[in-house]
Amino acid sequence: MLSSKGSARKHLIALVGFGTVAKGLCQILLEKRDILKRDYQFEFEIVAVSTRSRGTMFHPAGLSLSYLNYLALNNEPFVENTKEWDAEDMIRNSNATVVIELAHTDFVNAEPALTHCRTAFETGKHIISGNKGPAAVAYSEMKALARKRGCAFLNEATVLSGTPVFSFFNHSLRGNQVNGLRGILNGATNFILSKMETGSSFDQALLQAQKLGYLEADSSADIDGYDALAKLAILANDLFDLAVDLSDIRREGIATITQVHIEAARREGKRWKLVATLSIDGAEIIAQVKPEKLSLSDPLAQVNGTLNAITFSTDLLGDVTITGPGAGGRETGYAVLSDLLTLNTGDFS
Ligand code: HSE
């Protein structure tokens, strides 16, 4: 973090959750530590890690990053620097300056992540969230609490994983009026639909997605569109300031799509995709997630497998589409790094 005089200060990181994304993040931080210091004046220590199954580790001067990597890769229990803290205790009592929330997403009440975020802001700590819950369920509250305490609430990792959506919108599209977006926001369902295109049944494709680790803990979150809906709510709130509630968004998943639908679309020169749409026409706002038959000339129709994409509809450029990885430990870990670097600039309001 740069102080008002521009001198660098070390970020002290607390991780909530130590799964795939934390593993990706730790690897990136280990590989790039020197470059991050040299090129971005970004210095850090991971002072605490809290998990539900392995307990909590804490050292105020920083845990060894290579040891954390070893633990992440080998899934071994925490035996050094352990503390009898749950995640909330860790946030409250550790000397962390930034909490990275990477526990699993609850799509209904966002807990316990919501409590973690509230506790972090209460104790003056920044939040970087890869967990979609807090931003999807309580965006305005989170933003208000963060502002009140001069803290950051950053969510780049929640939508399109490492593919930069928020920074692209806020920096690269500056000066445009953006009237809406259409996107493929869920990697698992896109993978399943792509597999069905090559002959798999829905059940076979679902099983494969499960084996490859693309699905949320409750696969209904992906299949029935809740994950895409949460991501659309985050985009509507964060990018467009719309105060959209999850219940304002129409939702339909892909469970009804069969080989018959896929074949019929193919004969028409079309392809089924789970499309999230936000359209803003003055006071009229349409927000929905539903399967759509897209013509092959639509850029979204060409986005296959676990890739995600968003087409922004702009006044100066027309449609602009970004596409890239929508899931994955290293990819999402990169998004968290990108937020850490944003935090480091001090420009995160
Ligand atoms: N299950 C999610 C998806 C993970 O498939 O998009 C990334 O948010």
Short mmCIF file of C-alpha atoms and ligand atoms in Angstrom, two decimals:
data_model
loop_
_atom_site.label_atom_id
_atom_site.label_comp_id
_atom_site.label_asym_id
_atom_site.label_seq_id
_atom_site.Cartn_x
_atom_site.Cartn_y
_atom_site.Cartn_z
CA MET A 1 0.00 0.00 0.00
CA LEU A 2 1.35 3.46 -0.82
CA SER A 3 0.99 6.00 1.93
CA SER A 4 0.17 9.61 1.07
CA LYS A 5 3.91 10.23 0.84
CA GLY A 6 4.23 7.36 -1.64
CA SER A 7 6.36 5.09 0.56
CA ALA A 8 5.66 1.40 0.26
CA ARG A 9 4.16 -0.55 3.17
CA LYS A 10 3.91 -4.30 3.42
CA HIS A 11 0.49 -5.90 2.93
CA LEU A 12 -0.23 -8.49 5.60
CA ILE A 13 -2.55 -11.09 4.11
CA ALA A 14 -5.02 -13.43 5.82
CA LEU A 15 -6.51 -16.22 3.71
CA VAL A 16 -9.96 -17.59 4.48
CA GLY A 17 -10.02 -20.96 2.74
CA PHE A 18 -7.08 -22.92 1.44
CA GLY A 19 -8.41 -24.79 -1.59
CA THR A 20 -7.72 -24.63 -5.31
CA VAL A 21 -7.69 -20.84 -5.64
CA ALA A 22 -5.47 -20.30 -2.58
CA LYS A 23 -3.10 -22.89 -4.00
CA GLY A 24 -2.97 -21.06 -7.34
CA LEU A 25 -2.45 -17.74 -5.58
CA CYS A 26 0.36 -19.04 -3.33
CA GLN A 27 2.17 -20.49 -6.34
CA ILE A 28 1.93 -17.21 -8.25
CA LEU A 29 3.08 -15.17 -5.23
CA LEU A 30 6.05 -17.50 -4.73
CA GLU A 31 7.05 -17.34 -8.40
CA LYS A 32 6.63 -13.58 -8.73
CA ARG A 33 7.59 -12.21 -5.33
CA ASP A 34 10.75 -10.45 -6.63
CA ILE A 35 9.11 -9.12 -9.80
CA LEU A 36 6.13 -7.80 -7.82
CA LYS A 37 8.49 -5.91 -5.54
CA ARG A 38 10.70 -4.61 -8.35
CA ASP A 39 8.02 -3.64 -10.88
CA TYR A 40 5.05 -2.78 -8.66
CA GLN A 41 6.64 -1.98 -5.28
CA PHE A 42 4.30 -4.64 -3.95
CA GLU A 43 5.49 -6.28 -0.76
CA PHE A 44 3.53 -8.76 1.31
CA GLU A 45 3.50 -11.53 3.86
CA ILE A 46 0.80 -14.14 4.37
CA VAL A 47 0.35 -13.91 8.14
CA ALA A 48 -2.65 -16.20 8.60
CA VAL A 49 -4.63 -18.97 6.92
CA SER A 50 -7.91 -20.32 8.22
CA THR A 51 -9.73 -23.42 7.00
CA ARG A 52 -12.70 -25.41 8.26
CA SER A 53 -10.96 -28.79 8.01
CA ARG A 54 -7.31 -28.04 8.84
CA GLY A 55 -7.68 -25.27 11.41
CA THR A 56 -5.81 -21.98 11.46
CA MET A 57 -2.16 -20.97 11.17
CA PHE A 58 -0.83 -17.58 12.20
CA HIS A 59 2.50 -15.84 12.50
CA PRO A 60 2.49 -12.04 12.80
CA ALA A 61 5.76 -11.71 10.87
CA GLY A 62 4.55 -13.95 8.05
CA LEU A 63 4.25 -17.69 7.36
CA SER A 64 6.78 -19.28 5.03
CA LEU A 65 5.38 -19.08 1.49
CA SER A 66 7.28 -22.18 0.36
CA TYR A 67 5.88 -24.10 3.32
CA LEU A 68 2.36 -22.89 2.47
CA ASN A 69 2.89 -24.07 -1.08
CA TYR A 70 4.04 -27.43 0.17
CA LEU A 71 0.93 -27.70 2.36
CA ALA A 72 -1.33 -26.66 -0.49
CA LEU A 73 0.19 -29.17 -2.92
CA ASN A 74 0.29 -32.07 -0.48
CA ASN A 75 -2.94 -31.39 1.34
CA GLU A 76 -1.19 -32.00 4.68
CA PRO A 77 -2.52 -30.94 8.08
CA PHE A 78 -1.45 -27.69 9.72
CA VAL A 79 1.05 -28.51 12.48
CA GLU A 80 3.20 -25.36 12.81
CA ASN A 81 2.07 -21.93 14.07
CA THR A 82 -1.41 -23.26 14.72
CA LYS A 83 -4.04 -21.23 16.59
CA GLU A 84 -7.37 -22.14 18.15
CA TRP A 85 -9.13 -19.57 15.99
CA ASP A 86 -11.95 -19.90 13.50
CA ALA A 87 -11.95 -17.62 10.48
CA GLU A 88 -13.82 -14.86 12.30
CA ASP A 89 -11.37 -14.95 15.25
CA MET A 90 -8.49 -14.84 12.80
CA ILE A 91 -9.88 -11.79 11.03
CA ARG A 92 -10.58 -10.03 14.32
CA ASN A 93 -7.36 -10.90 16.16
CA SER A 94 -4.62 -11.20 13.57
CA ASN A 95 -2.49 -8.29 12.39
CA ALA A 96 -3.62 -8.82 8.77
CA THR A 97 -4.29 -5.68 6.74
CA VAL A 98 -6.16 -7.51 3.96
CA VAL A 99 -8.43 -10.54 4.12
CA ILE A 100 -8.77 -12.71 1.02
CA GLU A 101 -12.10 -14.54 1.20
CA LEU A 102 -11.85 -17.82 -0.72
CA ALA A 103 -14.23 -20.12 1.12
CA HIS A 104 -17.06 -21.81 -0.80
CA THR A 105 -19.93 -19.63 -2.02
CA ASP A 106 -23.35 -19.85 -0.42
CA PHE A 107 -25.75 -18.54 -3.06
CA VAL A 108 -28.64 -17.91 -0.65
CA ASN A 109 -27.35 -16.03 2.38
CA ALA A 110 -23.62 -15.76 1.50
CA GLU A 111 -22.62 -16.98 4.96
CA PRO A 112 -20.18 -17.33 6.56
CA ALA A 113 -18.40 -15.09 4.04
CA LEU A 114 -20.73 -12.16 4.75
CA THR A 115 -19.83 -12.25 8.45
CA HIS A 116 -16.14 -12.50 7.52
CA CYS A 117 -16.43 -9.37 5.39
CA ARG A 118 -18.38 -7.44 8.05
CA THR A 119 -15.76 -8.40 10.66
CA ALA A 120 -12.94 -7.36 8.37
CA PHE A 121 -14.44 -3.92 7.73
CA GLU A 122 -15.30 -3.50 11.42
CA THR A 123 -11.62 -4.05 12.23
CA GLY A 124 -10.37 -1.84 9.38
CA LYS A 125 -9.17 -4.61 7.05
CA HIS A 126 -9.51 -4.64 3.27
CA ILE A 127 -11.45 -7.43 1.57
CA ILE A 128 -10.52 -9.14 -1.67
CA SER A 129 -13.17 -11.73 -2.41
CA GLY A 130 -13.11 -14.68 -4.76
CA ASN A 131 -16.26 -15.76 -2.97
CA LYS A 132 -19.25 -14.60 -5.01
CA GLY A 133 -21.67 -14.51 -2.07
CA PRO A 134 -20.97 -11.16 -0.40
CA ALA A 135 -21.01 -9.11 -3.61
CA ALA A 136 -24.01 -10.98 -5.04
CA VAL A 137 -26.17 -10.86 -1.90
CA ALA A 138 -25.15 -7.64 -0.14
CA TYR A 139 -23.17 -5.48 -2.54
CA SER A 140 -24.45 -2.10 -1.32
CA GLU A 141 -23.91 -2.95 2.33
CA MET A 142 -20.39 -4.25 1.67
CA LYS A 143 -19.45 -1.19 -0.35
CA ALA A 144 -20.89 1.18 2.28
CA LEU A 145 -19.06 -0.57 5.15
CA ALA A 146 -15.82 -0.54 3.17
CA ARG A 147 -16.16 3.16 2.36
CA LYS A 148 -16.95 4.04 5.96
CA ARG A 149 -13.70 2.44 7.11
CA GLY A 150 -11.57 3.56 4.13
CA CYS A 151 -11.23 -0.07 3.09
CA ALA A 152 -11.25 -1.79 -0.28
CA PHE A 153 -13.92 -4.29 -1.35
CA LEU A 154 -12.54 -5.87 -4.53
CA ASN A 155 -14.11 -8.70 -6.52
CA GLU A 156 -12.19 -9.22 -9.78
CA ALA A 157 -12.01 -12.97 -9.08
CA THR A 158 -15.77 -13.43 -8.86
CA VAL A 159 -16.63 -13.07 -12.56
CA LEU A 160 -14.68 -14.66 -15.44
CA SER A 161 -11.99 -15.67 -12.90
CA GLY A 162 -8.69 -14.14 -14.07
CA THR A 163 -10.05 -12.61 -17.27
CA PRO A 164 -10.19 -8.92 -16.38
CA VAL A 165 -13.79 -7.74 -16.38
CA PHE A 166 -13.88 -5.01 -13.73
CA SER A 167 -10.58 -3.40 -14.68
CA PHE A 168 -11.46 -3.71 -18.38
CA PHE A 169 -14.77 -1.94 -17.82
CA ASN A 170 -13.42 0.70 -15.43
CA HIS A 171 -10.27 1.51 -17.39
CA SER A 172 -10.33 0.30 -20.98
CA LEU A 173 -13.96 1.25 -21.70
CA ARG A 174 -13.73 4.69 -20.06
CA GLY A 175 -15.66 7.37 -21.93
CA ASN A 176 -18.18 4.93 -23.41
CA GLN A 177 -21.79 4.73 -22.44
CA VAL A 178 -22.36 1.03 -21.87
CA ASN A 179 -25.99 0.05 -22.36
CA GLY A 180 -25.73 -3.53 -21.26
CA LEU A 181 -23.98 -6.80 -21.66
CA ARG A 182 -24.51 -10.40 -22.68
CA GLY A 183 -22.26 -13.06 -21.30
CA ILE A 184 -21.36 -16.67 -20.80
CA LEU A 185 -20.56 -16.44 -17.11
CA ASN A 186 -20.54 -20.09 -16.04
CA GLY A 187 -17.75 -22.40 -17.15
CA ALA A 188 -19.28 -25.70 -16.02
CA THR A 189 -22.52 -25.34 -18.01
CA ASN A 190 -20.61 -24.12 -21.05
CA PHE A 191 -18.40 -27.20 -20.78
CA ILE A 192 -21.49 -29.44 -20.53
CA LEU A 193 -23.20 -27.84 -23.54
CA SER A 194 -19.96 -28.07 -25.55
CA LYS A 195 -19.64 -31.78 -24.65
CA MET A 196 -23.26 -32.35 -25.71
CA GLU A 197 -22.36 -30.80 -29.09
CA THR A 198 -19.84 -33.59 -29.57
CA GLY A 199 -22.32 -36.34 -28.73
CA SER A 200 -22.26 -36.72 -24.92
CA SER A 201 -25.55 -36.98 -23.09
CA PHE A 202 -26.33 -34.37 -20.43
CA ASP A 203 -25.60 -36.91 -17.66
CA GLN A 204 -22.27 -38.00 -19.20
CA ALA A 205 -21.16 -34.40 -19.61
CA LEU A 206 -22.26 -33.53 -16.07
CA LEU A 207 -20.25 -36.44 -14.68
CA GLN A 208 -17.19 -35.35 -16.62
CA ALA A 209 -17.55 -31.74 -15.38
CA GLN A 210 -17.79 -33.12 -11.85
CA LYS A 211 -14.65 -35.23 -12.27
CA LEU A 212 -12.71 -32.27 -13.65
CA GLY A 213 -13.71 -30.13 -10.67
CA TYR A 214 -15.63 -27.47 -12.64
CA LEU A 215 -18.82 -27.65 -10.59
CA GLU A 216 -19.71 -25.77 -7.42
CA ALA A 217 -20.06 -27.82 -4.20
CA ASP A 218 -23.77 -28.10 -5.04
CA SER A 219 -23.91 -28.73 -8.79
CA SER A 220 -27.38 -27.20 -8.95
CA ALA A 221 -25.68 -23.81 -8.50
CA ASP A 222 -24.19 -24.27 -11.97
CA ILE A 223 -26.87 -26.33 -13.73
CA ASP A 224 -29.84 -24.30 -12.55
CA GLY A 225 -28.18 -20.95 -13.24
CA TYR A 226 -27.63 -19.65 -9.69
CA ASP A 227 -23.90 -19.14 -10.24
CA ALA A 228 -24.43 -17.17 -13.46
CA LEU A 229 -27.23 -15.22 -11.76
CA ALA A 230 -24.95 -14.28 -8.85
CA LYS A 231 -22.27 -13.14 -11.29
CA LEU A 232 -24.79 -11.06 -13.26
CA ALA A 233 -25.97 -9.42 -10.02
CA ILE A 234 -22.35 -8.55 -9.16
CA LEU A 235 -21.81 -7.00 -12.60
CA ALA A 236 -25.06 -5.03 -12.41
CA ASN A 237 -24.20 -3.66 -8.98
CA ASP A 238 -20.50 -3.07 -9.39
CA LEU A 239 -20.25 -1.89 -12.99
CA PHE A 240 -23.62 -0.24 -13.46
CA ASP A 241 -24.51 0.85 -9.90
CA LEU A 242 -27.97 -0.68 -10.32
CA ALA A 243 -28.85 -2.01 -6.84
CA VAL A 244 -30.08 -5.23 -8.45
CA ASP A 245 -31.25 -7.92 -6.05
CA LEU A 246 -30.87 -11.63 -6.88
CA SER A 247 -34.66 -11.92 -6.93
CA ASP A 248 -34.85 -9.22 -9.64
CA ILE A 249 -33.12 -11.52 -12.12
CA ARG A 250 -35.05 -14.09 -14.12
CA ARG A 251 -33.30 -17.45 -13.98
CA GLU A 252 -33.51 -20.62 -16.04
CA GLY A 253 -30.82 -23.30 -16.12
CA ILE A 254 -29.76 -25.88 -18.70
CA ALA A 255 -31.36 -29.01 -17.19
CA THR A 256 -34.06 -29.08 -19.88
CA ILE A 257 -31.61 -29.05 -22.78
CA THR A 258 -31.35 -32.48 -24.40
CA GLN A 259 -29.59 -33.94 -27.44
CA VAL A 260 -32.82 -33.29 -29.37
CA HIS A 261 -32.46 -29.53 -28.72
CA ILE A 262 -28.76 -29.60 -29.58
CA GLU A 263 -29.40 -31.42 -32.88
CA ALA A 264 -32.32 -29.17 -33.83
CA ALA A 265 -30.15 -26.09 -33.21
CA ARG A 266 -27.33 -27.56 -35.26
CA ARG A 267 -29.69 -28.05 -38.22
CA GLU A 268 -30.61 -24.35 -37.97
CA GLY A 269 -26.90 -23.37 -37.88
CA LYS A 270 -27.22 -22.43 -34.21
CA ARG A 271 -25.79 -23.41 -30.83
CA TRP A 272 -27.26 -23.45 -27.31
CA LYS A 273 -25.54 -21.34 -24.66
CA LEU A 274 -26.48 -20.28 -21.14
CA VAL A 275 -26.60 -16.52 -21.65
CA ALA A 276 -26.73 -13.86 -18.94
CA THR A 277 -28.20 -10.60 -20.20
CA LEU A 278 -28.33 -7.14 -18.68
CA SER A 279 -29.99 -4.52 -20.80
CA ILE A 280 -30.45 -0.93 -19.70
CA ASP A 281 -32.81 1.26 -21.66
CA GLY A 282 -33.44 4.36 -19.56
CA ALA A 283 -35.42 3.20 -16.53
CA GLU A 284 -36.16 -0.16 -18.14
CA ILE A 285 -33.75 -2.84 -16.98
CA ILE A 286 -33.82 -6.42 -18.14
CA ALA A 287 -31.71 -8.90 -16.18
CA GLN A 288 -31.95 -12.60 -16.97
CA VAL A 289 -30.06 -15.87 -17.23
CA LYS A 290 -31.44 -18.44 -19.65
CA PRO A 291 -30.44 -20.89 -22.37
CA GLU A 292 -30.47 -19.27 -25.81
CA LYS A 293 -29.99 -20.60 -29.32
CA LEU A 294 -27.28 -18.39 -30.80
CA SER A 295 -26.42 -18.05 -34.44
CA LEU A 296 -22.82 -19.09 -35.11
CA SER A 297 -21.92 -15.53 -36.13
CA ASP A 298 -22.53 -14.39 -32.53
CA PRO A 299 -19.11 -14.13 -30.79
CA LEU A 300 -20.61 -15.87 -27.75
CA ALA A 301 -21.45 -18.92 -29.88
CA GLN A 302 -17.75 -19.45 -30.50
CA VAL A 303 -16.88 -19.57 -26.79
CA ASN A 304 -16.60 -23.24 -25.89
CA GLY A 305 -15.59 -25.48 -22.99
CA THR A 306 -14.83 -23.70 -19.73
CA LEU A 307 -14.10 -20.42 -21.49
CA ASN A 308 -16.30 -17.48 -20.52
CA ALA A 309 -17.02 -14.25 -22.38
CA ILE A 310 -18.86 -10.97 -22.09
CA THR A 311 -20.03 -8.73 -24.92
CA PHE A 312 -20.46 -5.12 -23.75
CA SER A 313 -22.76 -2.96 -25.79
CA THR A 314 -21.13 0.49 -26.03
CA ASP A 315 -22.03 3.76 -27.76
CA LEU A 316 -18.59 4.55 -29.19
CA LEU A 317 -17.30 1.10 -30.13
CA GLY A 318 -20.46 -0.92 -30.69
CA ASP A 319 -20.13 -4.43 -29.28
CA VAL A 320 -16.88 -5.32 -27.55
CA THR A 321 -16.30 -8.91 -26.48
CA ILE A 322 -13.73 -10.15 -24.02
CA THR A 323 -13.13 -13.84 -23.61
CA GLY A 324 -10.86 -15.96 -21.45
CA PRO A 325 -10.70 -18.55 -18.70
CA GLY A 326 -13.79 -18.60 -16.48
CA ALA A 327 -12.51 -20.93 -13.80
CA GLY A 328 -9.37 -22.56 -12.44
CA GLY A 329 -7.09 -22.17 -9.44
CA ARG A 330 -4.23 -20.37 -11.12
CA GLU A 331 -6.55 -18.22 -13.24
CA THR A 332 -8.62 -17.14 -10.25
CA GLY A 333 -5.44 -16.76 -8.20
CA TYR A 334 -4.30 -14.29 -10.84
CA ALA A 335 -7.50 -12.26 -10.40
CA VAL A 336 -6.77 -12.02 -6.67
CA LEU A 337 -3.24 -10.86 -7.46
CA SER A 338 -4.70 -8.24 -9.79
CA ASP A 339 -6.86 -6.96 -6.89
CA LEU A 340 -3.82 -6.96 -4.58
CA LEU A 341 -2.02 -4.76 -7.09
CA THR A 342 -5.04 -2.46 -7.28
CA LEU A 343 -4.99 -2.24 -3.49
CA ASN A 344 -1.31 -1.43 -3.66
CA THR A 345 -1.99 1.63 -5.82
CA GLY A 346 -4.25 3.02 -3.09
CA ASP A 347 -6.87 3.79 -5.78
CA PHE A 348 -9.68 1.37 -4.93
CA SER A 349 -12.77 3.44 -4.15
N1 HSE B 1 -18.57 -23.24 -11.04
C1 HSE B 1 -18.10 -21.99 -11.53
C2 HSE B 1 -18.16 -22.01 -13.05
C3 HSE B 1 -16.69 -21.74 -11.05
O1 HSE B 1 -18.25 -23.12 -13.61
O2 HSE B 1 -18.14 -20.96 -13.70
C4 HSE B 1 -16.15 -20.36 -11.36
O3 HSE B 1 -16.93 -19.34 -10.78
#
